[in-house]
Structures are given as structure tokens and as C-alpha cells.
Amino acid sequence: MLTYFMRIFVLLFILISNAAATGQTLPTIGIVQGMEHDSLLARAGFQCLVLSVSATVSPKISEARFQEWLAAKNKLRVPVCALNIFLPGELKVVGPHVDEQAILAYAEIVFQRCQQAGISRVVWGSGGSRFIPETLNRDSATVQFISIAQKVSEQATKYGIELALENLNRKETNFINTLQEAWKVAQAVNRPNFRLC
């Protein structure tokens, strides 16, 4: 039985072989995986790595630990092209317990550290953060989310950061589950650095 990484390697081998035989070029192929698998991922042909905000640039990480991560990141064979899981579950962006100042303060440090690390894309999934409580209707949640997303996007602009809204499956959250829903939200946010994942 093939392991997960072996299956990925076989799939990549087939794609690369097919592209070489037909003279086509492949798009950049990335993976969400831990840094500890860097050598294996490089051998498998991955061209970029996506890590989580919480493990890399979160304000919850001390400056010393962030600097250690930064040094390790700079030695990777597969470069980090984006970070995901932008906001922790306790920082609610919809519902009665939204603390806008706390969200903006958290995002400020994330964006500063991303800029230091040379990372210009953050994927905004954050299912726990955007989960709609039973006491709030979907329309109100959408208005709340769009409002905070506009402010966070404006803040991200100062650091050259692009936000990529990710539609998540229903097991992860109950809000923005389809590409169509994500597209409508992105259009309403209407910022050049707020896109779809």
C-alpha cells in the first residue's frame, strides 16, 4: 500500500512526465504541509509550501521564536508561498462577541511578520472565527464579515499582503461554504488585495 507521500510523488511523476512529453509547462504546485517534510517535498517536485499563521507569525508566538522560525524558513528547499488559518477561533468576526480592535491588532502583527518573512499571501479560512451563532442570521453575519474584511484588507495593503478568502466545507464552519458565496463576499469587500483562494 502506498503511503500518502508516495501517492503524491507518483501523481507528480505522471503529471511531469505527461507535460514533458507534450511540451507543456506545469503551473506552480504547492502543498499545505509542515516544514519538517521539506526534503521529501522538494524531491517530490513541490514548488511552494503553505504553513499556518498560528505556527509561524501569530502574535501568540514570542519574538525570539519567530526569529528562529524565520531563520529555519530561509533554509527551506521548498519556499513558503502563503500562510493559512489566518484568525484563531476565539477572534470572532461575526456574532455578538466581535472585538474589532483585537482583530485589527492581531492582524497588524501577522502582516508585519509576513512582510519581514517575505510572504505576501494569507489565506482567510478561519472557520471557527467566522462560525455564525444560532442567535445571528446569515444576512447580518455577511454584513459583519464584509465590514471587518474591508478594514483588514486596507490594513494588509500597507504591508503588501494579499488576502485569499477560502470557502470551507460545512464540517469546518457554517458560513462561506461555496465558491459562489465566497465570490459574492469578495465582490462586496471590493478591495484589490482581497481575492478568492
mmCIF file with all atom_site columns, C-alpha atoms in Angstrom:
data_model
loop_
_atom_site.group_PDB
_atom_site.id
_atom_site.type_symbol
_atom_site.label_atom_id
_atom_site.label_alt_id
_atom_site.label_comp_id
_atom_site.label_asym_id
_atom_site.label_entity_id
_atom_site.label_seq_id
_atom_site.pdbx_PDB_ins_code
_atom_site.Cartn_x
_atom_site.Cartn_y
_atom_site.Cartn_z
_atom_site.occupancy
_atom_site.B_iso_or_equiv
_atom_site.pdbx_formal_charge
_atom_site.auth_seq_id
_atom_site.auth_comp_id
_atom_site.auth_asym_id
_atom_site.auth_atom_id
_atom_site.pdbx_PDB_model_num
ATOM 1   C CA . MET A 1 1   ? 0.000   0.000  0.000   1.00 0.00 ? 1   MET A CA 1
ATOM 2   C CA . LEU A 1 2   ? 1.401   3.385  -0.993  1.00 0.00 ? 2   LEU A CA 1
ATOM 3   C CA . THR A 1 3   ? 1.872   5.998  1.667   1.00 0.00 ? 3   THR A CA 1
ATOM 4   C CA . TYR A 1 4   ? 0.340   9.434  1.276   1.00 0.00 ? 4   TYR A CA 1
ATOM 5   C CA . PHE A 1 5   ? 3.614   10.989 0.117   1.00 0.00 ? 5   PHE A CA 1
ATOM 6   C CA . MET A 1 6   ? 4.333   8.127  -2.255  1.00 0.00 ? 6   MET A CA 1
ATOM 7   C CA . ARG A 1 7   ? 0.932   8.596  -3.911  1.00 0.00 ? 7   ARG A CA 1
ATOM 8   C CA . ILE A 1 8   ? 1.619   12.319 -4.285  1.00 0.00 ? 8   ILE A CA 1
ATOM 9   C CA . PHE A 1 9   ? 5.041   11.561 -5.740  1.00 0.00 ? 9   PHE A CA 1
ATOM 10  C CA . VAL A 1 10  ? 3.554   9.101  -8.251  1.00 0.00 ? 10  VAL A CA 1
ATOM 11  C CA . LEU A 1 11  ? 0.886   11.630 -9.255  1.00 0.00 ? 11  LEU A CA 1
ATOM 12  C CA . LEU A 1 12  ? 3.500   14.351 -9.723  1.00 0.00 ? 12  LEU A CA 1
ATOM 13  C CA . PHE A 1 13  ? 5.706   11.998 -11.709 1.00 0.00 ? 13  PHE A CA 1
ATOM 14  C CA . ILE A 1 14  ? 2.806   11.254 -14.061 1.00 0.00 ? 14  ILE A CA 1
ATOM 15  C CA . LEU A 1 15  ? 1.949   14.953 -14.436 1.00 0.00 ? 15  LEU A CA 1
ATOM 16  C CA . ILE A 1 16  ? 5.555   15.963 -15.050 1.00 0.00 ? 16  ILE A CA 1
ATOM 17  C CA . SER A 1 17  ? 6.148   13.090 -17.491 1.00 0.00 ? 17  SER A CA 1
ATOM 18  C CA . ASN A 1 18  ? 2.991   13.964 -19.405 1.00 0.00 ? 18  ASN A CA 1
ATOM 19  C CA . ALA A 1 19  ? 3.916   17.663 -19.507 1.00 0.00 ? 19  ALA A CA 1
ATOM 20  C CA . ALA A 1 20  ? 7.429   16.838 -20.726 1.00 0.00 ? 20  ALA A CA 1
ATOM 21  C CA . ALA A 1 21  ? 6.096   14.513 -23.435 1.00 0.00 ? 21  ALA A CA 1
ATOM 22  C CA . THR A 1 22  ? 3.655   17.114 -24.730 1.00 0.00 ? 22  THR A CA 1
ATOM 23  C CA . GLY A 1 23  ? 5.942   20.142 -24.333 1.00 0.00 ? 23  GLY A CA 1
ATOM 24  C CA . GLN A 1 24  ? 3.617   21.775 -21.788 1.00 0.00 ? 24  GLN A CA 1
ATOM 25  C CA . THR A 1 25  ? 4.673   23.647 -18.693 1.00 0.00 ? 25  THR A CA 1
ATOM 26  C CA . LEU A 1 26  ? 3.063   22.888 -15.359 1.00 0.00 ? 26  LEU A CA 1
ATOM 27  C CA . PRO A 1 27  ? 1.600   25.511 -13.055 1.00 0.00 ? 27  PRO A CA 1
ATOM 28  C CA . THR A 1 28  ? 3.289   26.007 -9.699  1.00 0.00 ? 28  THR A CA 1
ATOM 29  C CA . ILE A 1 29  ? 2.325   23.079 -7.480  1.00 0.00 ? 29  ILE A CA 1
ATOM 30  C CA . GLY A 1 30  ? 2.164   23.718 -3.756  1.00 0.00 ? 30  GLY A CA 1
ATOM 31  C CA . ILE A 1 31  ? 1.120   21.808 -0.669  1.00 0.00 ? 31  ILE A CA 1
ATOM 32  C CA . VAL A 1 32  ? -0.115  22.540 2.846   1.00 0.00 ? 32  VAL A CA 1
ATOM 33  C CA . GLN A 1 33  ? 2.362   20.624 4.979   1.00 0.00 ? 33  GLN A CA 1
ATOM 34  C CA . GLY A 1 34  ? 4.847   21.052 7.827   1.00 0.00 ? 34  GLY A CA 1
ATOM 35  C CA . MET A 1 35  ? 8.381   22.344 7.333   1.00 0.00 ? 35  MET A CA 1
ATOM 36  C CA . GLU A 1 36  ? 9.788   19.123 8.724   1.00 0.00 ? 36  GLU A CA 1
ATOM 37  C CA . HIS A 1 37  ? 8.911   17.409 5.422   1.00 0.00 ? 37  HIS A CA 1
ATOM 38  C CA . ASP A 1 38  ? 10.874  19.925 3.324   1.00 0.00 ? 38  ASP A CA 1
ATOM 39  C CA . SER A 1 39  ? 13.392  17.463 1.822   1.00 0.00 ? 39  SER A CA 1
ATOM 40  C CA . LEU A 1 40  ? 10.725  14.931 0.883   1.00 0.00 ? 40  LEU A CA 1
ATOM 41  C CA . LEU A 1 41  ? 8.501   17.645 -0.612  1.00 0.00 ? 41  LEU A CA 1
ATOM 42  C CA . ALA A 1 42  ? 11.404  19.037 -2.656  1.00 0.00 ? 42  ALA A CA 1
ATOM 43  C CA . ARG A 1 43  ? 12.195  15.561 -4.017  1.00 0.00 ? 43  ARG A CA 1
ATOM 44  C CA . ALA A 1 44  ? 8.513   15.073 -4.860  1.00 0.00 ? 44  ALA A CA 1
ATOM 45  C CA . GLY A 1 45  ? 8.573   18.203 -7.008  1.00 0.00 ? 45  GLY A CA 1
ATOM 46  C CA . PHE A 1 46  ? 6.544   20.634 -4.930  1.00 0.00 ? 46  PHE A CA 1
ATOM 47  C CA . GLN A 1 47  ? 7.400   24.237 -5.684  1.00 0.00 ? 47  GLN A CA 1
ATOM 48  C CA . CYS A 1 48  ? 5.829   26.024 -2.736  1.00 0.00 ? 48  CYS A CA 1
ATOM 49  C CA . LEU A 1 49  ? 4.677   25.375 0.794   1.00 0.00 ? 49  LEU A CA 1
ATOM 50  C CA . VAL A 1 50  ? 1.692   26.734 2.735   1.00 0.00 ? 50  VAL A CA 1
ATOM 51  C CA . LEU A 1 51  ? 2.025   26.923 6.512   1.00 0.00 ? 51  LEU A CA 1
ATOM 52  C CA . SER A 1 52  ? -0.371  28.131 9.214   1.00 0.00 ? 52  SER A CA 1
ATOM 53  C CA . VAL A 1 53  ? -0.318  31.601 10.747  1.00 0.00 ? 53  VAL A CA 1
ATOM 54  C CA . SER A 1 54  ? -0.565  30.053 14.225  1.00 0.00 ? 54  SER A CA 1
ATOM 55  C CA . ALA A 1 55  ? 2.697   28.104 13.750  1.00 0.00 ? 55  ALA A CA 1
ATOM 56  C CA . THR A 1 56  ? 4.673   30.921 12.159  1.00 0.00 ? 56  THR A CA 1
ATOM 57  C CA . VAL A 1 57  ? 3.735   34.602 12.516  1.00 0.00 ? 57  VAL A CA 1
ATOM 58  C CA . SER A 1 58  ? 0.957   34.719 15.116  1.00 0.00 ? 58  SER A CA 1
ATOM 59  C CA . PRO A 1 59  ? 1.217   37.384 17.839  1.00 0.00 ? 59  PRO A CA 1
ATOM 60  C CA . LYS A 1 60  ? 0.974   34.481 20.297  1.00 0.00 ? 60  LYS A CA 1
ATOM 61  C CA . ILE A 1 61  ? 4.497   33.463 19.227  1.00 0.00 ? 61  ILE A CA 1
ATOM 62  C CA . SER A 1 62  ? 7.328   35.225 21.032  1.00 0.00 ? 62  SER A CA 1
ATOM 63  C CA . GLU A 1 63  ? 9.691   37.407 19.032  1.00 0.00 ? 63  GLU A CA 1
ATOM 64  C CA . ALA A 1 64  ? 12.568  35.006 19.770  1.00 0.00 ? 64  ALA A CA 1
ATOM 65  C CA . ARG A 1 65  ? 10.585  32.033 18.479  1.00 0.00 ? 65  ARG A CA 1
ATOM 66  C CA . PHE A 1 66  ? 9.502   33.988 15.412  1.00 0.00 ? 66  PHE A CA 1
ATOM 67  C CA . GLN A 1 67  ? 13.154  34.802 14.635  1.00 0.00 ? 67  GLN A CA 1
ATOM 68  C CA . GLU A 1 68  ? 14.069  31.104 14.994  1.00 0.00 ? 68  GLU A CA 1
ATOM 69  C CA . TRP A 1 69  ? 11.280  30.183 12.575  1.00 0.00 ? 69  TRP A CA 1
ATOM 70  C CA . LEU A 1 70  ? 12.410  32.896 10.167  1.00 0.00 ? 70  LEU A CA 1
ATOM 71  C CA . ALA A 1 71  ? 15.953  31.508 10.128  1.00 0.00 ? 71  ALA A CA 1
ATOM 72  C CA . ALA A 1 72  ? 14.637  27.965 9.527   1.00 0.00 ? 72  ALA A CA 1
ATOM 73  C CA . LYS A 1 73  ? 12.266  29.195 6.796   1.00 0.00 ? 73  LYS A CA 1
ATOM 74  C CA . ASN A 1 74  ? 15.126  30.817 4.936   1.00 0.00 ? 74  ASN A CA 1
ATOM 75  C CA . LYS A 1 75  ? 16.907  27.429 4.708   1.00 0.00 ? 75  LYS A CA 1
ATOM 76  C CA . LEU A 1 76  ? 13.957  25.559 3.184   1.00 0.00 ? 76  LEU A CA 1
ATOM 77  C CA . ARG A 1 77  ? 14.321  23.926 -0.226  1.00 0.00 ? 77  ARG A CA 1
ATOM 78  C CA . VAL A 1 78  ? 10.590  24.449 -0.897  1.00 0.00 ? 78  VAL A CA 1
ATOM 79  C CA . PRO A 1 79  ? 9.781   28.133 -0.368  1.00 0.00 ? 79  PRO A CA 1
ATOM 80  C CA . VAL A 1 80  ? 6.801   29.308 1.670   1.00 0.00 ? 80  VAL A CA 1
ATOM 81  C CA . CYS A 1 81  ? 4.345   30.976 -0.711  1.00 0.00 ? 81  CYS A CA 1
ATOM 82  C CA . ALA A 1 82  ? 1.411   31.569 1.655   1.00 0.00 ? 82  ALA A CA 1
ATOM 83  C CA . LEU A 1 83  ? 0.069   31.181 5.164   1.00 0.00 ? 83  LEU A CA 1
ATOM 84  C CA . ASN A 1 84  ? -3.379  29.855 6.045   1.00 0.00 ? 84  ASN A CA 1
ATOM 85  C CA . ILE A 1 85  ? -5.720  29.709 9.044   1.00 0.00 ? 85  ILE A CA 1
ATOM 86  C CA . PHE A 1 86  ? -5.469  33.474 9.415   1.00 0.00 ? 86  PHE A CA 1
ATOM 87  C CA . LEU A 1 87  ? -7.544  34.119 12.561  1.00 0.00 ? 87  LEU A CA 1
ATOM 88  C CA . PRO A 1 88  ? -7.862  31.909 15.638  1.00 0.00 ? 88  PRO A CA 1
ATOM 89  C CA . GLY A 1 89  ? -11.335 30.676 16.583  1.00 0.00 ? 89  GLY A CA 1
ATOM 90  C CA . GLU A 1 90  ? -11.589 32.915 19.628  1.00 0.00 ? 90  GLU A CA 1
ATOM 91  C CA . LEU A 1 91  ? -11.318 36.088 17.482  1.00 0.00 ? 91  LEU A CA 1
ATOM 92  C CA . LYS A 1 92  ? -14.899 36.180 16.216  1.00 0.00 ? 92  LYS A CA 1
ATOM 93  C CA . VAL A 1 93  ? -15.606 38.165 13.044  1.00 0.00 ? 93  VAL A CA 1
ATOM 94  C CA . VAL A 1 94  ? -19.378 37.553 13.187  1.00 0.00 ? 94  VAL A CA 1
ATOM 95  C CA . GLY A 1 95  ? -21.842 37.409 16.051  1.00 0.00 ? 95  GLY A CA 1
ATOM 96  C CA . PRO A 1 96  ? -22.336 39.368 19.276  1.00 0.00 ? 96  PRO A CA 1
ATOM 97  C CA . HIS A 1 97  ? -18.745 38.988 20.516  1.00 0.00 ? 97  HIS A CA 1
ATOM 98  C CA . VAL A 1 98  ? -16.782 40.697 17.747  1.00 0.00 ? 98  VAL A CA 1
ATOM 99  C CA . ASP A 1 99  ? -13.853 42.733 19.087  1.00 0.00 ? 99  ASP A CA 1
ATOM 100 C CA . GLU A 1 100 ? -12.778 44.757 16.082  1.00 0.00 ? 100 GLU A CA 1
ATOM 101 C CA . GLN A 1 101 ? -9.784  46.320 17.818  1.00 0.00 ? 101 GLN A CA 1
ATOM 102 C CA . ALA A 1 102 ? -8.470  42.905 18.880  1.00 0.00 ? 102 ALA A CA 1
ATOM 103 C CA . ILE A 1 103 ? -8.842  41.593 15.306  1.00 0.00 ? 103 ILE A CA 1
ATOM 104 C CA . LEU A 1 104 ? -7.015  44.584 13.841  1.00 0.00 ? 104 LEU A CA 1
ATOM 105 C CA . ALA A 1 105 ? -4.248  44.394 16.482  1.00 0.00 ? 105 ALA A CA 1
ATOM 106 C CA . TYR A 1 106 ? -3.774  40.673 15.781  1.00 0.00 ? 106 TYR A CA 1
ATOM 107 C CA . ALA A 1 107 ? -3.756  41.243 12.011  1.00 0.00 ? 107 ALA A CA 1
ATOM 108 C CA . GLU A 1 108 ? -1.242  44.091 12.318  1.00 0.00 ? 108 GLU A CA 1
ATOM 109 C CA . ILE A 1 109 ? 1.370   41.803 13.864  1.00 0.00 ? 109 ILE A CA 1
ATOM 110 C CA . VAL A 1 110 ? 0.601   38.994 11.404  1.00 0.00 ? 110 VAL A CA 1
ATOM 111 C CA . PHE A 1 111 ? 1.093   41.370 8.469   1.00 0.00 ? 111 PHE A CA 1
ATOM 112 C CA . GLN A 1 112 ? 4.258   42.933 9.906   1.00 0.00 ? 112 GLN A CA 1
ATOM 113 C CA . ARG A 1 113 ? 5.782   39.497 10.396  1.00 0.00 ? 113 ARG A CA 1
ATOM 114 C CA . CYS A 1 114 ? 4.650   38.324 6.951   1.00 0.00 ? 114 CYS A CA 1
ATOM 115 C CA . GLN A 1 115 ? 6.412   41.316 5.436   1.00 0.00 ? 115 GLN A CA 1
ATOM 116 C CA . GLN A 1 116 ? 9.572   40.503 7.408   1.00 0.00 ? 116 GLN A CA 1
ATOM 117 C CA . ALA A 1 117 ? 9.369   36.912 6.168   1.00 0.00 ? 117 ALA A CA 1
ATOM 118 C CA . GLY A 1 118 ? 8.790   37.892 2.550   1.00 0.00 ? 118 GLY A CA 1
ATOM 119 C CA . ILE A 1 119 ? 5.333   36.289 2.483   1.00 0.00 ? 119 ILE A CA 1
ATOM 120 C CA . SER A 1 120 ? 2.725   38.263 0.575   1.00 0.00 ? 120 SER A CA 1
ATOM 121 C CA . ARG A 1 121 ? -0.334  35.977 0.673   1.00 0.00 ? 121 ARG A CA 1
ATOM 122 C CA . VAL A 1 122 ? -2.544  34.984 3.609   1.00 0.00 ? 122 VAL A CA 1
ATOM 123 C CA . VAL A 1 123 ? -5.443  32.562 3.131   1.00 0.00 ? 123 VAL A CA 1
ATOM 124 C CA . TRP A 1 124 ? -8.508  33.603 5.118   1.00 0.00 ? 124 TRP A CA 1
ATOM 125 C CA . GLY A 1 125 ? -10.288 30.393 6.027   1.00 0.00 ? 125 GLY A CA 1
ATOM 126 C CA . SER A 1 126 ? -10.578 30.596 9.815   1.00 0.00 ? 126 SER A CA 1
ATOM 127 C CA . GLY A 1 127 ? -13.739 28.520 10.201  1.00 0.00 ? 127 GLY A CA 1
ATOM 128 C CA . GLY A 1 128 ? -14.043 28.929 13.965  1.00 0.00 ? 128 GLY A CA 1
ATOM 129 C CA . SER A 1 129 ? -13.673 32.681 13.740  1.00 0.00 ? 129 SER A CA 1
ATOM 130 C CA . ARG A 1 130 ? -16.459 33.099 11.202  1.00 0.00 ? 130 ARG A CA 1
ATOM 131 C CA . PHE A 1 131 ? -18.885 30.474 12.550  1.00 0.00 ? 131 PHE A CA 1
ATOM 132 C CA . ILE A 1 132 ? -22.381 32.017 12.735  1.00 0.00 ? 132 ILE A CA 1
ATOM 133 C CA . PRO A 1 133 ? -24.020 31.540 16.158  1.00 0.00 ? 133 PRO A CA 1
ATOM 134 C CA . GLU A 1 134 ? -27.685 30.475 16.243  1.00 0.00 ? 134 GLU A CA 1
ATOM 135 C CA . THR A 1 135 ? -28.683 33.929 17.504  1.00 0.00 ? 135 THR A CA 1
ATOM 136 C CA . LEU A 1 136 ? -27.483 35.647 14.311  1.00 0.00 ? 136 LEU A CA 1
ATOM 137 C CA . ASN A 1 137 ? -28.994 35.402 10.841  1.00 0.00 ? 137 ASN A CA 1
ATOM 138 C CA . ARG A 1 138 ? -26.860 34.882 7.728   1.00 0.00 ? 138 ARG A CA 1
ATOM 139 C CA . ASP A 1 139 ? -27.553 38.346 6.276   1.00 0.00 ? 139 ASP A CA 1
ATOM 140 C CA . SER A 1 140 ? -26.335 40.083 9.437   1.00 0.00 ? 140 SER A CA 1
ATOM 141 C CA . ALA A 1 141 ? -23.272 37.839 9.552   1.00 0.00 ? 141 ALA A CA 1
ATOM 142 C CA . THR A 1 142 ? -22.485 38.688 5.928   1.00 0.00 ? 142 THR A CA 1
ATOM 143 C CA . VAL A 1 143 ? -22.692 42.422 6.652   1.00 0.00 ? 143 VAL A CA 1
ATOM 144 C CA . GLN A 1 144 ? -20.411 41.998 9.697   1.00 0.00 ? 144 GLN A CA 1
ATOM 145 C CA . PHE A 1 145 ? -17.883 39.929 7.800   1.00 0.00 ? 145 PHE A CA 1
ATOM 146 C CA . ILE A 1 146 ? -17.733 42.314 4.849   1.00 0.00 ? 146 ILE A CA 1
ATOM 147 C CA . SER A 1 147 ? -17.219 45.282 7.164   1.00 0.00 ? 147 SER A CA 1
ATOM 148 C CA . ILE A 1 148 ? -14.309 43.724 9.058   1.00 0.00 ? 148 ILE A CA 1
ATOM 149 C CA . ALA A 1 149 ? -12.818 42.250 5.861   1.00 0.00 ? 149 ALA A CA 1
ATOM 150 C CA . GLN A 1 150 ? -12.704 45.735 4.310   1.00 0.00 ? 150 GLN A CA 1
ATOM 151 C CA . LYS A 1 151 ? -10.832 47.107 7.331   1.00 0.00 ? 151 LYS A CA 1
ATOM 152 C CA . VAL A 1 152 ? -8.420  44.160 7.490   1.00 0.00 ? 152 VAL A CA 1
ATOM 153 C CA . SER A 1 153 ? -7.798  44.376 3.727   1.00 0.00 ? 153 SER A CA 1
ATOM 154 C CA . GLU A 1 154 ? -6.999  48.061 3.995   1.00 0.00 ? 154 GLU A CA 1
ATOM 155 C CA . GLN A 1 155 ? -4.573  47.264 6.808   1.00 0.00 ? 155 GLN A CA 1
ATOM 156 C CA . ALA A 1 156 ? -2.977  44.461 4.756   1.00 0.00 ? 156 ALA A CA 1
ATOM 157 C CA . THR A 1 157 ? -2.381  46.876 1.877   1.00 0.00 ? 157 THR A CA 1
ATOM 158 C CA . LYS A 1 158 ? 0.199   48.764 3.952   1.00 0.00 ? 158 LYS A CA 1
ATOM 159 C CA . TYR A 1 159 ? 2.307   45.606 4.074   1.00 0.00 ? 159 TYR A CA 1
ATOM 160 C CA . GLY A 1 160 ? 1.794   44.416 0.506   1.00 0.00 ? 160 GLY A CA 1
ATOM 161 C CA . ILE A 1 161 ? -0.317  41.470 1.672   1.00 0.00 ? 161 ILE A CA 1
ATOM 162 C CA . GLU A 1 162 ? -2.966  39.793 -0.474  1.00 0.00 ? 162 GLU A CA 1
ATOM 163 C CA . LEU A 1 163 ? -5.808  38.058 1.359   1.00 0.00 ? 163 LEU A CA 1
ATOM 164 C CA . ALA A 1 164 ? -7.341  34.968 -0.253  1.00 0.00 ? 164 ALA A CA 1
ATOM 165 C CA . LEU A 1 165 ? -10.824 34.126 1.018   1.00 0.00 ? 165 LEU A CA 1
ATOM 166 C CA . GLU A 1 166 ? -11.281 30.370 1.298   1.00 0.00 ? 166 GLU A CA 1
ATOM 167 C CA . ASN A 1 167 ? -14.674 28.718 1.109   1.00 0.00 ? 167 ASN A CA 1
ATOM 168 C CA . LEU A 1 168 ? -14.667 25.942 3.706   1.00 0.00 ? 168 LEU A CA 1
ATOM 169 C CA . ASN A 1 169 ? -16.726 22.760 3.897   1.00 0.00 ? 169 ASN A CA 1
ATOM 170 C CA . ARG A 1 170 ? -19.710 22.510 6.223   1.00 0.00 ? 170 ARG A CA 1
ATOM 171 C CA . LYS A 1 171 ? -17.795 20.388 8.738   1.00 0.00 ? 171 LYS A CA 1
ATOM 172 C CA . GLU A 1 172 ? -15.369 23.290 9.248   1.00 0.00 ? 172 GLU A CA 1
ATOM 173 C CA . THR A 1 173 ? -17.863 26.149 9.525   1.00 0.00 ? 173 THR A CA 1
ATOM 174 C CA . ASN A 1 174 ? -21.400 27.196 8.656   1.00 0.00 ? 174 ASN A CA 1
ATOM 175 C CA . PHE A 1 175 ? -20.500 30.364 6.718   1.00 0.00 ? 175 PHE A CA 1
ATOM 176 C CA . ILE A 1 176 ? -18.974 30.884 3.263   1.00 0.00 ? 176 ILE A CA 1
ATOM 177 C CA . ASN A 1 177 ? -19.136 27.243 2.242   1.00 0.00 ? 177 ASN A CA 1
ATOM 178 C CA . THR A 1 178 ? -19.386 27.584 -1.522  1.00 0.00 ? 178 THR A CA 1
ATOM 179 C CA . LEU A 1 179 ? -17.261 29.285 -4.129  1.00 0.00 ? 179 LEU A CA 1
ATOM 180 C CA . GLN A 1 180 ? -20.317 31.283 -5.195  1.00 0.00 ? 180 GLN A CA 1
ATOM 181 C CA . GLU A 1 181 ? -20.835 32.584 -1.642  1.00 0.00 ? 181 GLU A CA 1
ATOM 182 C CA . ALA A 1 182 ? -17.127 33.450 -1.347  1.00 0.00 ? 182 ALA A CA 1
ATOM 183 C CA . TRP A 1 183 ? -17.245 35.259 -4.703  1.00 0.00 ? 183 TRP A CA 1
ATOM 184 C CA . LYS A 1 184 ? -20.228 37.387 -3.600  1.00 0.00 ? 184 LYS A CA 1
ATOM 185 C CA . VAL A 1 185 ? -18.429 38.332 -0.385  1.00 0.00 ? 185 VAL A CA 1
ATOM 186 C CA . ALA A 1 186 ? -15.216 39.173 -2.251  1.00 0.00 ? 186 ALA A CA 1
ATOM 187 C CA . GLN A 1 187 ? -17.142 41.376 -4.665  1.00 0.00 ? 187 GLN A CA 1
ATOM 188 C CA . ALA A 1 188 ? -18.822 43.182 -1.764  1.00 0.00 ? 188 ALA A CA 1
ATOM 189 C CA . VAL A 1 189 ? -15.496 43.692 0.062   1.00 0.00 ? 189 VAL A CA 1
ATOM 190 C CA . ASN A 1 190 ? -14.288 45.260 -3.197  1.00 0.00 ? 190 ASN A CA 1
ATOM 191 C CA . ARG A 1 191 ? -10.596 45.627 -2.393  1.00 0.00 ? 191 ARG A CA 1
ATOM 192 C CA . PRO A 1 192 ? -7.862  44.809 -4.941  1.00 0.00 ? 192 PRO A CA 1
ATOM 193 C CA . ASN A 1 193 ? -5.944  42.714 -2.381  1.00 0.00 ? 193 ASN A CA 1
ATOM 194 C CA . PHE A 1 194 ? -8.990  40.675 -1.271  1.00 0.00 ? 194 PHE A CA 1
ATOM 195 C CA . ARG A 1 195 ? -9.352  37.701 -3.615  1.00 0.00 ? 195 ARG A CA 1
ATOM 196 C CA . LEU A 1 196 ? -10.506 34.102 -3.670  1.00 0.00 ? 196 LEU A CA 1
ATOM 197 C CA . CYS A 1 197 ? -8.400  31.132 -2.690  1.00 0.00 ? 197 CYS A CA 1
#
